[in-house]
Each structure stands twice: as structure tokens, then as C-alpha cells.
Amino acid sequence: MAGERILIAKVGLDGHDRGIKVVARILRDAGYEVIYTGLFQTPATVAAAAVDEDVDAIGLSMLSGAHMTLAPLVVQETRARGSEIPVILGGIVPAADLEPLRTAGIAAVLTPGATAEQIVNEVRGVLDRAAAGR
Amino acid sequence: MATNREIWQRAYDGSPKRDVDHQTMSGIPLDAVYGTDGSEYPGVYPYTRGPYASMYQSKLWTMRMFAGFGTAEDTNWRFKEIIKAGGTGLSTAFDMPTLLGIDSDDPMALGEVGRCGVAIDTLADMADLYAGIDLGEITTSMTINSPAAVIFAMFVAQAEQAGTPRARLGGTLQNDILKEYQAQKEFVFPPRQSMRLVRDTIAFTAAEMPRWHSISISGYHIREAGSTAVEELAFTLANGFAYVELALQAGLDVDAFAPRLSFFFNAHIDFFEEIAKYRAARRIWARWMKERYGATDAKSMQLRFHCQTAGVSLTAQQPEVNIVRTAIEALAGVLGGAQSLHTNSMDEALALPTEKSARIALRTQQVIGFETNVAHVADPLGGSYYVEALTEEMERQAEALFAELDEMGGGSMLEGAIRGIEENWFQGKIADSAFELEKRLNSGRRITVGVNAFTEGNDEDQMELLAITDEDELRQRKRLDQVRHDRDQQAVDAALARVAADARDPQVNLMPALIDAVKAYATLGEIMGTMEHEFGRHVEVPVI
């Protein structure tokens, strides 16, 4: 994983940043280089930053209920820039939304109660699948 | 000299009493409070045991359920259901675009309209929100911060249009901007400019609205963002001191505004620590108000608080168990002497609550209030070796944090609070505490039932959740279009020009210009945009 980089982002108006900060530290402790966009990003700014920084994955944290609108847009904006960077979503996501999110191209969804180990494993899995697909 | 007990007795005798059987279920008669001649008493300085001598003997806490979703009409309907179910106060949750002062048709609002609360764009929405509710009777709380002055202007304007003069309005504006930068992160303007708006609302209510609480100084969000109980206690009170200094700087007399300050704390799952926290908060506030800020009116020294059970303690796994957590947390709030209480619903780790789950949450308060007899005796844990020791230790640790802030501010808690934000002092401490707790959960040193232990049953059927559809967003945008179409644009332009002019002059109170602007049906986004042009925008440099 040496040198693997993950962009973590808050899109939309959601100010809840406890989770994303904890996840940032968990990923950093696991050896990843973590870049945090800060609050109030748009799908376009996140996609542009991810492509510019040439990251290996994008992690979104959403707790405001806007994930069904905004998370797929991040995937679209990223693909529109010719990039296949996988997008992982974490936050309050009802079970009924999981399948539509997968269909919309979200690589993995992490929900409340996920342990550090589960987060790290899930991210590893996504990165490995992305590498295998290239 | 009168003993504490005698001072208490006089105040108690003069207080109104509820008509209830003041005894245990076996018929043992109960005193209103227990103590010795020299011990502390409720209603007696430093108010550790409660702000009032009679506490729940006079009046149970206000069962104030926080609600808001979809459009103003949807939420108005839920408000009326709450009143019908026995709720005794209203509390309004606004959606993210409203919290950030943008209109429902702003591109940034996409997907967020009505999701986390009710969408309010103009005075027309505000009128729908409280339609058919007598605002001179029921008190109303509004959880709004960056755009608080504008939303408050809408509230006052709609009440007056509906026939209730502003002097009769009772309730609370959250209006606590400092904790936005520290924890909740719904900020718009830079801290110093935001504080000017807070000053204007304090001065306006002090002059014109005797029943209104101009700020609810909130530790709730600080705790939810990951702080410890001690940090919640210390940061919240420190913010309170900052607002006091702000109003003093504006030339107000401390006793003219301090009685209208109120607090909002979290009720988390560590039962006794929470109770000690409320007791320590009251004692610290009384002492600081008297000794540091020279208050002489007892009301300025009496800390009154709303509390809410801890959203962050709820689990998505086995959500029914959340009813139990909420009951325990609510009991801590009541034993700690809360003046008003919101209980979370079991489904809130997953979505906004359904009507049924919100009703169970209210019923939880009613069980505590009417079945358990815990409200019969004020501060029932006062005198417990454990609770008294914990109260003193939390007080000591909070004082150590105040000393750091006071030094950071060069002898000013107001400057200390602002520098602490600018230098990420608060934000760093909160993030550190959140990560520490996460590590303890991950190592299994701390147990959360259904999450890292006792997980059998996690795979059972999903519960039914409240769904907010895109239709609400479309409906709200159409409504906003209609208001823009129907209004007198020249009047809007003139009103916004006055807002800009008043914003440029820091000596002027912005409230009159804001009330005029909302009456002309200027939108929230237009008014906030006008002020942003003058004030600038806050950009956080995050620490991870």
C-alpha cells in the first residue's frame, strides 16, 4: 500500500465532520496518505481534486440524507473526467439505498458501527479490485 | 444570619405547587428536597442543586420535541400532532440549506431540501410553519445559528401578522455561533462578523422581547462532535462567558440580558457523569456571573438548560434498544434538573423519526414525569459522596480549561473563544477526544450493545423509516418561484439596500432592517447574500 493515496471529502451542506476525521486517522494509521477536502464541496470540485491529485480512491462522508442525489454525481463527475477512481461512501445510509448506490457506481458503503478493521479491509478490497480492473 | 435551609424554605413557600400526591407508592410522605441546615439548596446561590427552590414541584420540565422535515406545511402538521400528544413546547429543526442561509433553488441545495428539517425561504413559509398555533401561549425554540437573525426576523414578522405582538412571544433562538465553528460547522460569515449579529439579537430582545431567550448556549453539538463531558461543560460555559463579554462591550447592563441566556446540554449515556455535569455547570455559571461579571440579579446567575439525549449514542443495529438508551439518558437530564427535554427516537441513527417512533420518545418522558415519582424531590442525588465528588472534579477540570482560554485571550474570554477557534484549539481537542473514544470501542475496552458486543439479532427485519422524497424539493422550489413572482421587486431591492448599508456600519443594530426585508418577502438567501457581500465568508482550514 506504500504511496497509496485517498481523498476524503464532504460534499453538499452537511457539516457533520466527526466521522470523516476519525476515518482519516484510521486510514492514516493503516499507512495510507490521506487528503481531506474540507467542508462544503460540490461533486465537481471533489472529482477535479481527485483527478488532479491522482488519488487511488475517493471517500465520501454523508450524514444529511442527500447521499442518493450527491454520491452518484461524484461518480459521474469523476468518470466525465475520464477517470475510474473508485468512490466509497460512509455515513447514514438506509439498507434500501444500498443496491441503487451500487448500480450508480459506488464501490462500497460503510455504515454506522463499522470498526476500524472493517473500514481498512473494505478500502483494501476496493483498491485491490480497482487495481485488478486496470 | 439565615441558614441555607431557611433561605430555601422562604423561597419554596412562595412558589406555586403542582397538585400531585407528594409521597412514594407506599404512602411515605416526601420532602421537596433533602439536606442539612448548611448544605446547598436549589434556588439558593450557587444553585448547584437547581435554579429554582421548588423545581418540578411547581412545574415539570417542558417536554419539547424537536421536529422539522419537508415543507412548512408538513412540519406544521407534525407540530399539531405533537401538541395533541401532550408535548408542551415546540422546537423547530431546519433543513441544511436554511441552516446555511441559502434558498431552496440554490444549486448547492440540490438533494438537501427538507431532508434534515423544514425548508424556510421566505416569510410565506414561516407563516405556514406556525399557522393555527397560538405563539402567545406555547413557547417555540428554533435551532438556527448562522442565519439566526434573519429567521428570527421572519418569526417576529409572521407572529405580528398573525396578531401576536413581539412582546408576548416566548421561546428560544439557538443563535450560538461560536459552537458552529467549534463543532457543528454550519457557519457562513467569519467569527467576528457573526458575533456582531449575535450582539444585535441580544440587544433587540433585551429591549423589546422580555419573554424571549436570545441565545441557547449549546454544548450538545460539541459533545456530538466527539468531545468529552468535561470539554462539553467547559467549552459551553466558556462560550457563555464570551457572549456575556460581547453584550457588556456593547454597553448593555449584565442584569439586563443575562437572565435571558439559556443553555442546551447533551444527555449522554454515562449516567452519573452527566448529572454531575449539570450540577457543576450551574455552580460555575453562578460564581462567574457574580464574581467576574458583577451580576446582582439572581436570575443572571441561575443557569437554566434544555437537554437532549445523545444522538451519537444511538445505534443503527437493533434500533429498538435505542428506546432504552434514551430513557436512561433522559432520566439523567431529569435527575440533573433540566428545564426542558427532547428525547430522541429509536430510528434516528437511520433517518428522521417516523411519527410512531417520535411518539414513543415523548411517551418515554411522560413515563419518567408521571409514573416514576422521580420529579417529587429536587436534586435527589445531592449529598451522594459519589455525585458530589464527581461534580467537584468536573468543575476543577473545567476551570483548568477556562484558565487556558483566558490566557489565550489575554484576559478576555471573548477573545479567547475567537482565538481558540481561529487556532483550531477547540476543533483539535474535540477531534482528539472523538478518536480516543473510537480506539476504545475498537479495542473492546468500551462496549456498545449491538455494535461490538451482543450482536445476535442484528440481521432482523429492517424497521420502517420516514422517507423524504424529491417531490418535497420540487414543491418547495415552485413555492419560492411563486413568492418571487408575486412580490414587489422594488420594495425588495430597497430593503436589501438598507440591509447592506446597516451591515456596513457596525454601530447599527441590524434587526429593524432585517424585519423590513423579510416583510418585503426578500428570501433568506438574498438577505444572507447581501450580508455576505459586506461581511465576507468563513473558510475553515481543517485539521485531521
XYZ file of C-alpha atoms in Angstrom:
678
model
C 0.000 0.000 0.000
C 3.043 2.258 0.171
C 2.228 5.522 -1.507
C -1.475 4.797 -1.956
C -3.495 7.969 -1.591
C -7.088 8.516 -0.596
C -9.060 11.720 -0.979
C -11.757 12.064 1.641
C -14.469 14.619 1.087
C -17.594 16.257 2.430
C -19.972 17.201 -0.394
C -23.022 19.382 -0.063
C -24.049 21.288 3.036
C -23.550 18.621 5.662
C -21.284 19.862 8.447
C -21.018 16.613 10.425
C -17.278 16.015 10.353
C -16.691 13.786 13.370
C -16.816 10.593 11.340
C -14.649 11.743 8.480
C -11.942 12.947 10.850
C -11.929 9.633 12.695
C -11.791 7.730 9.401
C -8.927 9.967 8.235
C -6.870 8.962 11.247
C -7.785 5.282 10.899
C -6.654 5.256 7.265
C -3.511 7.194 8.063
C -2.666 4.750 10.860
C -3.176 1.964 8.299
C -0.459 3.518 6.136
C -2.412 5.474 3.533
C -1.750 9.048 2.584
C -4.983 10.905 3.344
C -6.060 14.187 1.792
C -9.141 15.917 3.248
C -11.035 18.439 1.112
C -12.743 20.255 3.978
C -16.440 21.046 4.120
C -18.995 22.181 1.542
C -17.543 20.687 -1.645
C -19.507 20.027 -4.820
C -19.350 16.778 -6.821
C -17.347 18.679 -9.460
C -14.756 20.068 -7.035
C -14.248 16.647 -5.469
C -13.853 14.932 -8.840
C -11.440 17.597 -10.040
C -9.339 17.362 -6.875
C -9.247 13.564 -7.092
C -8.093 13.610 -10.699
C -5.566 16.415 -10.113
C -4.101 14.662 -7.087
C -4.188 11.313 -8.926
C -5.576 9.552 -5.850
C -6.354 5.838 -5.638
C -9.789 6.222 -4.078
C -12.355 8.816 -3.050
C -14.114 8.512 0.305
C -17.331 10.468 0.863
C -18.900 11.031 4.260
C -22.594 11.919 4.231
C -24.971 12.158 7.158
C -27.594 14.578 5.884
C -29.732 12.275 3.765
C -28.549 13.758 0.470
C -26.421 10.732 -0.486
C -28.825 9.417 -3.143
C -28.513 12.695 -5.031
C -24.899 13.650 -4.420
C -22.913 10.398 -4.235
C -23.860 9.265 -7.778
C -22.979 12.741 -9.037
C -19.462 12.385 -7.659
C -19.106 9.134 -9.640
C -20.445 10.793 -12.799
C -18.200 13.832 -12.450
C -15.180 11.595 -11.921
C -15.996 9.374 -14.924
C -16.663 12.509 -17.008
C -13.017 13.388 -16.410
C -12.003 10.032 -17.877
C -11.078 8.557 -14.516
C -12.029 5.211 -12.982
C -11.089 6.201 -9.400
C -13.401 4.174 -7.117
C -15.798 6.080 -4.855
C -16.548 4.785 -1.343
C -19.433 6.162 0.715
C -19.671 6.258 4.501
C -22.446 7.590 6.692
C -26.117 7.191 7.459
C -27.376 5.101 4.561
C -30.611 3.100 4.908
C -30.374 -0.509 3.696
C -32.857 0.153 0.888
C -30.420 2.597 -0.688
C -27.509 0.140 -0.927
C -28.475 -1.529 -4.194
C -29.285 1.682 -6.109
C -25.969 3.139 -4.912
C -24.085 0.091 -6.195
C -25.881 0.426 -9.517
C -24.850 4.086 -9.610
C -21.213 3.004 -9.373
C -20.438 3.402 -5.657
C -17.722 0.834 -4.921
C -18.559 0.260 -1.243
C -20.771 1.647 1.500
C -19.743 1.797 5.173
C -22.491 2.413 7.709
C -22.556 3.410 11.402
C -20.844 0.937 13.697
C -18.203 -0.135 11.165
C -14.999 -0.900 13.045
C -11.567 0.392 12.118
C -10.719 -3.092 10.894
C -13.810 -3.279 8.694
C -13.094 0.153 7.245
C -9.494 -0.726 6.437
C -10.484 -4.104 4.956
C -13.222 -2.603 2.837
C -10.903 0.074 1.467
C -8.221 -2.556 0.776
C -10.761 -4.650 -1.109
C -11.887 -1.707 -3.217
C -8.309 -0.736 -4.067
C -7.419 -4.333 -4.992
C -10.470 -4.697 -7.232
C -9.683 -1.368 -8.895
C -6.065 -2.460 -9.485
C -7.232 -5.800 -10.918
C -9.623 -3.987 -13.258
C -6.958 -1.778 -14.762
C -27.906 35.084 59.505
C -30.413 32.780 57.848
C -29.240 29.258 57.096
C -29.330 27.944 53.542
C -32.270 25.829 54.556
C -34.195 28.855 55.804
C -33.470 30.799 52.632
C -34.671 27.845 50.606
C -37.800 27.395 52.740
C -38.862 31.006 52.263
C -38.443 30.788 48.507
C -40.166 27.410 48.398
C -43.158 28.594 50.405
C -43.630 31.458 47.987
C -43.626 29.217 44.903
C -46.703 27.761 43.179
C -47.132 23.989 43.570
C -48.483 21.294 41.289
C -51.443 19.340 42.625
C -49.870 15.864 42.976
C -49.686 13.266 45.741
C -46.317 14.023 47.241
C -45.476 10.563 48.512
C -43.968 7.257 47.484
C -46.139 4.411 46.193
C -46.214 3.020 49.764
C -47.550 6.309 51.018
C -44.356 7.606 52.637
C -44.639 11.406 52.578
C -41.797 13.220 50.859
C -39.971 16.482 51.444
C -39.453 18.708 48.421
C -35.703 18.458 48.931
C -33.377 16.785 51.403
C -30.338 18.398 53.038
C -28.849 19.816 56.211
C -29.036 23.373 57.535
C -25.738 24.293 55.932
C -25.839 22.193 52.735
C -26.528 23.616 49.303
C -30.166 24.005 48.256
C -31.967 24.524 44.970
C -32.842 28.142 44.382
C -30.011 29.235 46.684
C -26.651 30.536 45.400
C -24.598 28.947 43.841
C -27.602 26.981 42.529
C -25.698 23.693 42.169
C -28.880 21.845 43.102
C -31.165 23.741 40.751
C -32.105 27.260 39.702
C -35.460 27.277 41.494
C -36.378 26.429 45.095
C -39.411 24.363 44.083
C -38.067 22.847 40.829
C -40.507 20.212 39.477
C -42.828 20.815 42.423
C -44.013 23.902 40.573
C -43.784 22.654 37.029
C -42.418 19.599 35.290
C -39.800 20.220 32.658
C -41.087 21.252 29.254
C -41.423 18.209 27.009
C -40.080 19.901 23.953
C -39.846 17.633 20.926
C -37.595 18.762 18.091
C -39.297 18.364 14.727
C -38.961 19.505 11.170
C -38.961 17.926 7.734
C -40.113 18.604 4.202
C -42.069 21.775 3.637
C -43.508 24.173 6.206
C -46.931 22.569 5.739
C -45.559 19.083 6.541
C -43.899 20.327 9.706
C -46.914 22.370 10.793
C -48.897 19.150 10.686
C -46.281 17.360 12.822
C -46.275 20.265 15.321
C -50.016 19.918 15.738
C -49.631 16.162 16.289
C -47.034 16.860 18.999
C -49.348 19.300 20.767
C -52.211 16.787 20.541
C -49.977 14.062 22.036
C -49.216 16.224 25.080
C -45.985 17.960 24.033
C -45.692 21.233 25.916
C -43.270 23.153 23.726
C -42.276 23.321 20.080
C -38.780 23.032 18.711
C -38.046 23.628 15.060
C -35.475 21.736 13.012
C -34.486 23.494 9.792
C -33.025 21.807 6.732
C -29.399 22.211 5.697
C -29.979 24.931 3.087
C -31.884 27.008 5.652
C -29.181 26.403 8.278
C -26.609 27.735 5.829
C -28.748 30.643 4.698
C -29.319 29.610 1.084
C -32.555 29.294 -0.863
C -34.133 26.008 -1.891
C -33.388 26.752 -5.550
C -29.687 27.405 -4.973
C -27.558 24.820 -6.859
C -25.821 23.919 -3.562
C -29.201 22.969 -2.082
C -29.637 20.100 -4.524
C -30.796 16.977 -2.718
C -30.880 18.662 0.700
C -34.217 20.497 0.684
C -36.425 19.335 3.544
C -34.180 16.347 4.321
C -32.869 17.164 7.787
C -35.505 19.642 8.779
C -38.014 22.057 7.335
C -37.188 24.311 4.375
C -37.786 28.031 5.013
C -37.106 30.504 2.216
C -39.423 33.423 2.904
C -41.917 34.891 5.321
C -44.632 32.938 3.467
C -43.046 29.643 4.594
C -42.701 30.926 8.151
C -46.414 31.800 8.182
C -47.287 28.241 7.061
C -44.963 26.743 9.634
C -46.830 28.164 12.635
C -50.289 28.504 11.083
C -53.049 27.821 13.592
C -50.662 27.675 16.576
C -51.011 30.335 19.282
C -47.472 31.619 19.714
C -48.507 33.761 22.654
C -49.313 30.531 24.524
C -46.879 27.774 23.531
C -43.170 28.542 23.592
C -41.119 27.895 20.494
C -37.495 27.052 20.049
C -35.632 27.469 16.771
C -32.406 25.636 16.100
C -30.748 28.113 13.814
C -27.395 29.835 14.042
C -25.627 31.484 11.097
C -28.867 32.932 9.702
C -30.463 33.217 13.166
C -31.070 36.959 12.959
C -32.894 36.604 9.620
C -35.006 33.614 10.652
C -35.804 35.412 13.900
C -36.901 38.473 11.898
C -39.243 36.180 9.932
C -40.578 34.660 13.136
C -41.338 38.049 14.685
C -42.873 39.342 11.444
C -45.167 36.343 10.964
C -46.317 36.370 14.602
C -47.185 40.042 14.345
C -49.024 39.453 11.074
C -50.978 36.710 12.833
C -51.840 39.105 15.651
C -49.341 38.274 18.429
C -47.223 41.286 19.395
C -43.497 40.593 19.753
C -43.502 41.355 23.480
C -45.781 38.347 24.071
C -43.617 35.851 22.201
C -41.870 33.312 24.399
C -39.193 30.942 23.250
C -35.590 30.452 22.349
C -33.350 31.217 19.418
C -30.322 28.927 19.408
C -28.145 31.675 17.927
C -24.935 30.154 19.322
C -22.466 30.800 16.555
C -19.271 30.010 18.473
C -20.067 26.308 18.689
C -20.698 26.275 14.924
C -17.027 26.971 14.271
C -16.006 24.602 17.061
C -18.269 21.652 16.377
C -21.445 21.840 14.324
C -19.761 23.520 11.327
C -22.778 25.299 9.853
C -21.019 28.641 9.555
C -21.294 31.360 6.920
C -19.654 34.644 7.967
C -16.292 34.954 9.762
C -16.477 34.729 13.583
C -16.198 38.411 14.415
C -18.871 39.473 11.928
C -21.148 36.691 13.139
C -20.710 37.887 16.692
C -21.975 41.296 15.664
C -25.260 39.678 14.580
C -25.450 37.866 17.917
C -24.917 41.173 19.686
C -27.750 42.724 17.664
C -30.203 39.964 18.558
C -29.282 40.157 22.270
C -29.780 43.936 22.284
C -33.031 43.701 20.311
C -34.616 41.088 22.579
C -33.362 42.815 25.750
C -35.186 45.951 24.603
C -38.346 44.533 23.029
C -38.989 40.900 23.886
C -38.935 40.229 27.620
C -40.121 36.604 27.261
C -37.560 35.618 24.645
C -34.276 33.755 25.171
C -31.846 35.347 22.733
C -29.278 32.536 22.817
C -29.229 28.924 23.791
C -25.576 28.316 24.533
C -25.126 24.814 23.284
C -22.847 22.059 24.411
C -24.982 19.478 22.678
C -23.210 19.716 19.335
C -19.783 19.942 20.932
C -20.453 16.601 22.598
C -21.967 15.066 19.473
C -18.859 16.114 17.551
C -16.813 13.975 19.918
C -15.816 15.966 22.987
C -15.724 14.508 26.483
C -18.305 15.562 29.072
C -15.729 17.823 30.727
C -14.954 19.523 27.405
C -18.658 19.943 26.701
C -19.066 21.580 30.106
C -16.029 23.821 29.789
C -16.402 24.893 26.156
C -20.093 25.647 26.558
C -19.665 27.791 29.635
C -16.623 29.483 28.090
C -18.787 30.374 25.093
C -21.369 31.698 27.533
C -18.761 33.951 29.127
C -17.788 35.157 25.644
C -21.399 36.179 24.885
C -21.631 37.958 28.228
C -18.479 39.926 27.426
C -19.819 40.690 23.940
C -23.002 42.214 25.371
C -21.076 44.086 28.057
C -18.842 45.555 25.334
C -21.995 46.697 23.522
C -22.845 48.727 26.613
C -25.631 46.535 27.991
C -26.004 46.077 31.728
C -25.287 42.488 32.720
C -28.595 42.072 34.524
C -30.470 43.451 31.504
C -29.590 40.492 29.285
C -28.102 37.655 31.346
C -31.478 36.435 32.682
C -32.436 35.698 29.057
C -29.442 33.480 28.338
C -30.186 29.776 28.418
C -28.166 26.616 27.871
C -28.504 23.397 25.956
C -26.618 20.300 27.069
C -26.299 16.751 25.902
C -27.661 13.873 27.986
C -25.246 11.074 27.192
C -25.125 7.510 28.406
C -22.609 7.857 31.293
C -25.397 8.414 33.792
C -23.720 9.892 36.862
C -21.164 11.902 34.929
C -23.998 13.639 33.093
C -25.779 14.521 36.323
C -22.540 15.854 37.826
C -22.004 17.883 34.655
C -25.305 19.752 35.026
C -24.656 20.401 38.706
C -21.129 21.680 38.036
C -22.430 23.880 35.209
C -24.894 25.629 37.498
C -22.320 26.230 40.204
C -19.661 27.548 37.822
C -22.086 29.839 35.998
C -23.391 31.361 39.219
C -19.928 32.030 40.543
C -18.569 33.535 37.339
C -21.619 35.716 36.784
C -21.445 37.062 40.291
C -17.728 37.360 40.808
C -16.313 38.040 37.374
C -19.177 39.865 35.671
C -20.720 41.620 38.655
C -24.270 40.344 38.228
C -26.563 41.224 41.117
C -29.887 39.827 39.844
C -30.180 36.182 40.935
C -31.716 35.364 37.542
C -28.422 36.300 35.891
C -26.687 33.664 37.997
C -29.242 30.868 37.636
C -28.279 28.567 34.800
C -31.340 27.119 33.089
C -30.976 24.448 30.454
C -32.667 22.366 27.823
C -31.223 18.969 27.202
C -31.426 16.344 24.523
C -30.493 12.710 24.705
C -27.359 11.807 22.774
C -27.963 11.193 19.093
C -24.474 9.813 18.820
C -25.231 7.094 21.389
C -27.927 5.606 19.150
C -27.107 2.583 17.053
C -28.313 1.549 13.630
C -28.076 -2.034 14.886
C -31.116 -3.308 16.815
C -32.647 0.165 16.858
C -35.336 -0.743 19.415
C -32.577 -0.847 22.029
C -32.252 2.901 21.494
C -35.509 3.378 23.413
C -33.720 2.055 26.485
C -30.655 4.243 25.973
C -32.838 7.284 25.503
C -34.823 6.544 28.667
C -31.659 6.271 30.754
C -30.234 9.470 29.273
C -33.492 11.331 29.769
C -33.563 10.218 33.391
C -30.089 11.710 33.849
C -31.386 15.000 32.446
C -34.320 14.982 34.848
C -32.276 13.999 37.908
C -29.873 16.741 36.832
C -32.666 19.309 36.907
C -33.309 20.127 33.233
C -35.910 22.804 32.448
C -36.766 21.236 29.140
C -36.021 17.978 27.411
C -36.050 16.396 23.974
C -35.874 12.644 23.720
C -34.513 11.112 20.517
C -36.429 8.490 18.608
C -35.180 4.950 18.147
C -34.775 5.266 14.374
C -32.609 8.370 14.318
C -29.355 6.567 13.592
C -31.056 5.669 10.305
C -33.297 8.568 9.312
C -35.543 11.302 10.648
C -38.098 9.765 13.014
C -41.450 8.419 11.969
C -44.494 9.724 13.780
C -44.716 6.495 15.749
C -41.122 6.500 16.931
C -41.366 10.196 17.864
C -44.440 9.389 19.926
C -42.609 6.632 21.820
C -39.846 9.125 22.560
C -42.352 11.576 24.024
C -44.020 8.750 25.974
C -40.607 7.998 27.497
C -40.603 11.464 29.060
C -44.164 11.020 30.237
C -43.277 7.735 31.969
C -40.426 9.486 33.778
C -42.559 12.509 34.605
C -45.792 10.828 35.655
C -45.045 7.221 36.675
C -41.661 7.064 38.388
C -42.096 9.759 41.076
C -38.529 10.933 40.398
C -39.762 14.506 39.989
C -41.029 14.666 43.585
C -37.686 15.560 45.158
C -35.304 18.200 43.825
C -31.710 17.142 43.136
C -32.267 13.694 44.613
C -28.576 12.807 44.209
C -27.288 15.879 46.037
C -25.258 14.761 49.020
C -24.229 11.487 47.407
C -20.492 11.156 48.109
C -20.021 9.954 44.556
C -22.035 12.606 42.751
C -20.667 15.452 44.875
C -17.067 14.295 44.261
C -17.714 13.967 40.542
C -19.329 17.420 40.465
C -16.274 18.952 42.119
C -13.819 17.157 39.867
C -15.618 18.242 36.697
C -15.686 21.775 37.998
C -11.952 21.648 38.685
C -11.136 20.313 35.214
C -13.389 22.894 33.571
C -11.684 25.701 35.483
C -8.310 24.500 34.170
C -9.629 24.802 30.599
C -11.063 28.284 31.335
C -7.623 29.342 32.550
C -6.090 28.269 29.228
C -8.704 30.204 27.252
C -8.416 33.264 29.454
C -4.692 33.275 28.818
C -5.178 32.772 25.083
C -7.452 35.799 25.100
C -5.128 37.953 27.182
C -7.658 38.232 29.996
C -10.742 38.194 27.744
C -12.876 35.069 27.420
C -14.445 36.580 24.297
C -11.075 36.976 22.630
C -10.028 33.553 23.971
C -13.049 31.900 22.360
C -12.411 33.544 18.991
C -8.663 32.838 19.030
C -9.374 29.278 20.147
C -11.499 28.877 17.013
C -9.026 30.603 14.712
C -6.192 28.469 16.055
C -8.202 25.215 15.915
C -7.781 24.745 19.669
C -11.361 23.623 20.239
C -11.612 21.667 16.999
C -8.352 19.824 17.691
C -9.354 18.826 21.207
C -12.763 17.605 20.035
C -11.246 15.541 17.201
C -8.681 14.040 19.595
C -11.381 13.013 22.066
C -13.531 11.510 19.311
C -10.603 9.426 18.090
C -9.706 8.294 21.617
C -13.254 7.007 22.132
C -13.180 5.264 18.755
C -9.956 3.489 19.700
C -11.535 2.297 22.942
C -14.514 0.959 21.020
C -12.258 -0.759 18.514
C -10.158 -2.390 21.213
C -13.293 -3.541 23.008
C -12.421 -1.583 26.169
C -15.739 0.158 25.704
C -18.852 -1.786 24.840
C -21.733 -0.651 22.674
C -24.508 -3.221 22.769
C -25.346 -4.486 19.290
C -22.205 -2.944 17.767
C -19.119 -4.537 19.315
C -20.924 -6.982 21.619
C -24.254 -8.808 21.837
C -24.823 -8.623 18.105
C -27.285 -11.538 17.819
C -30.421 -10.123 16.254
C -28.652 -7.518 14.151
C -29.862 -9.168 10.953
C -33.551 -8.985 11.781
C -36.015 -7.204 9.544
C -35.465 -3.539 8.886
C -37.837 -1.092 10.503
C -39.998 1.263 8.539
C -38.323 4.643 8.024
C -39.535 8.099 7.171
C -38.796 8.820 3.525
C -38.382 12.371 2.260
C -38.967 12.408 -1.457
C -37.652 14.662 -4.199
C -41.234 15.877 -4.547
C -40.847 17.980 -1.414
C -37.857 19.677 -3.002
C -39.779 20.388 -6.202
C -42.816 21.620 -4.302
C -40.680 23.984 -2.240
C -38.946 25.391 -5.323
C -42.276 26.034 -7.024
C -43.498 27.804 -3.942
C -40.400 30.001 -3.866
C -40.895 30.847 -7.572
C -44.422 31.923 -6.796
C -43.355 34.199 -3.925
C -40.690 35.825 -6.092
C -43.279 36.355 -8.806
C -45.919 37.869 -6.509
C -43.782 40.300 -4.540
C -42.931 43.947 -5.217
C -39.369 43.748 -6.521
C -38.660 47.440 -5.950
C -39.546 47.082 -2.289
C -37.232 44.063 -2.073
C -34.349 45.958 -3.674
C -34.811 48.915 -1.342
C -34.995 46.688 1.726
C -31.844 44.806 0.701
C -30.028 48.090 0.099
C -30.857 49.100 3.670
C -29.590 45.741 4.975
C -26.300 46.350 3.130
C -25.976 49.897 4.451
C -26.722 48.848 8.026
C -24.333 45.910 7.757
C -21.531 48.299 6.780
C -21.989 50.339 9.961
C -21.049 48.181 12.951
C -22.720 50.609 15.352
C -26.180 49.978 13.883
C -28.464 47.191 15.071
C -29.393 45.130 12.011
C -32.660 43.707 13.358
C -35.011 46.509 12.154
C -33.586 46.321 8.612
C -33.900 42.527 8.625
C -37.534 42.675 9.748
C -38.305 45.146 6.954
C -36.563 42.946 4.397
C -38.453 39.790 5.329
C -41.740 41.702 5.292
C -40.963 42.682 1.694
C -40.574 38.922 1.032
C -36.850 39.097 0.393
C -35.643 35.493 0.580
C -33.317 34.082 3.188
C -30.671 33.568 0.512
C -30.963 37.121 -0.788
C -30.613 38.636 2.665
C -27.720 36.372 3.661
C -26.031 37.035 0.312
C -26.364 40.773 0.872
C -24.723 40.479 4.272
C -22.043 38.113 2.968
C -21.083 40.767 0.446
C -20.321 43.074 3.387
C -19.061 40.541 5.934
C -17.146 38.004 3.818
C -17.236 34.244 4.226
C -15.564 31.924 6.725
C -13.394 29.163 5.312
C -12.217 26.528 7.740
C -8.705 25.154 7.409
C -9.432 21.688 8.759
C -7.169 19.666 10.980
C -7.207 15.890 10.661
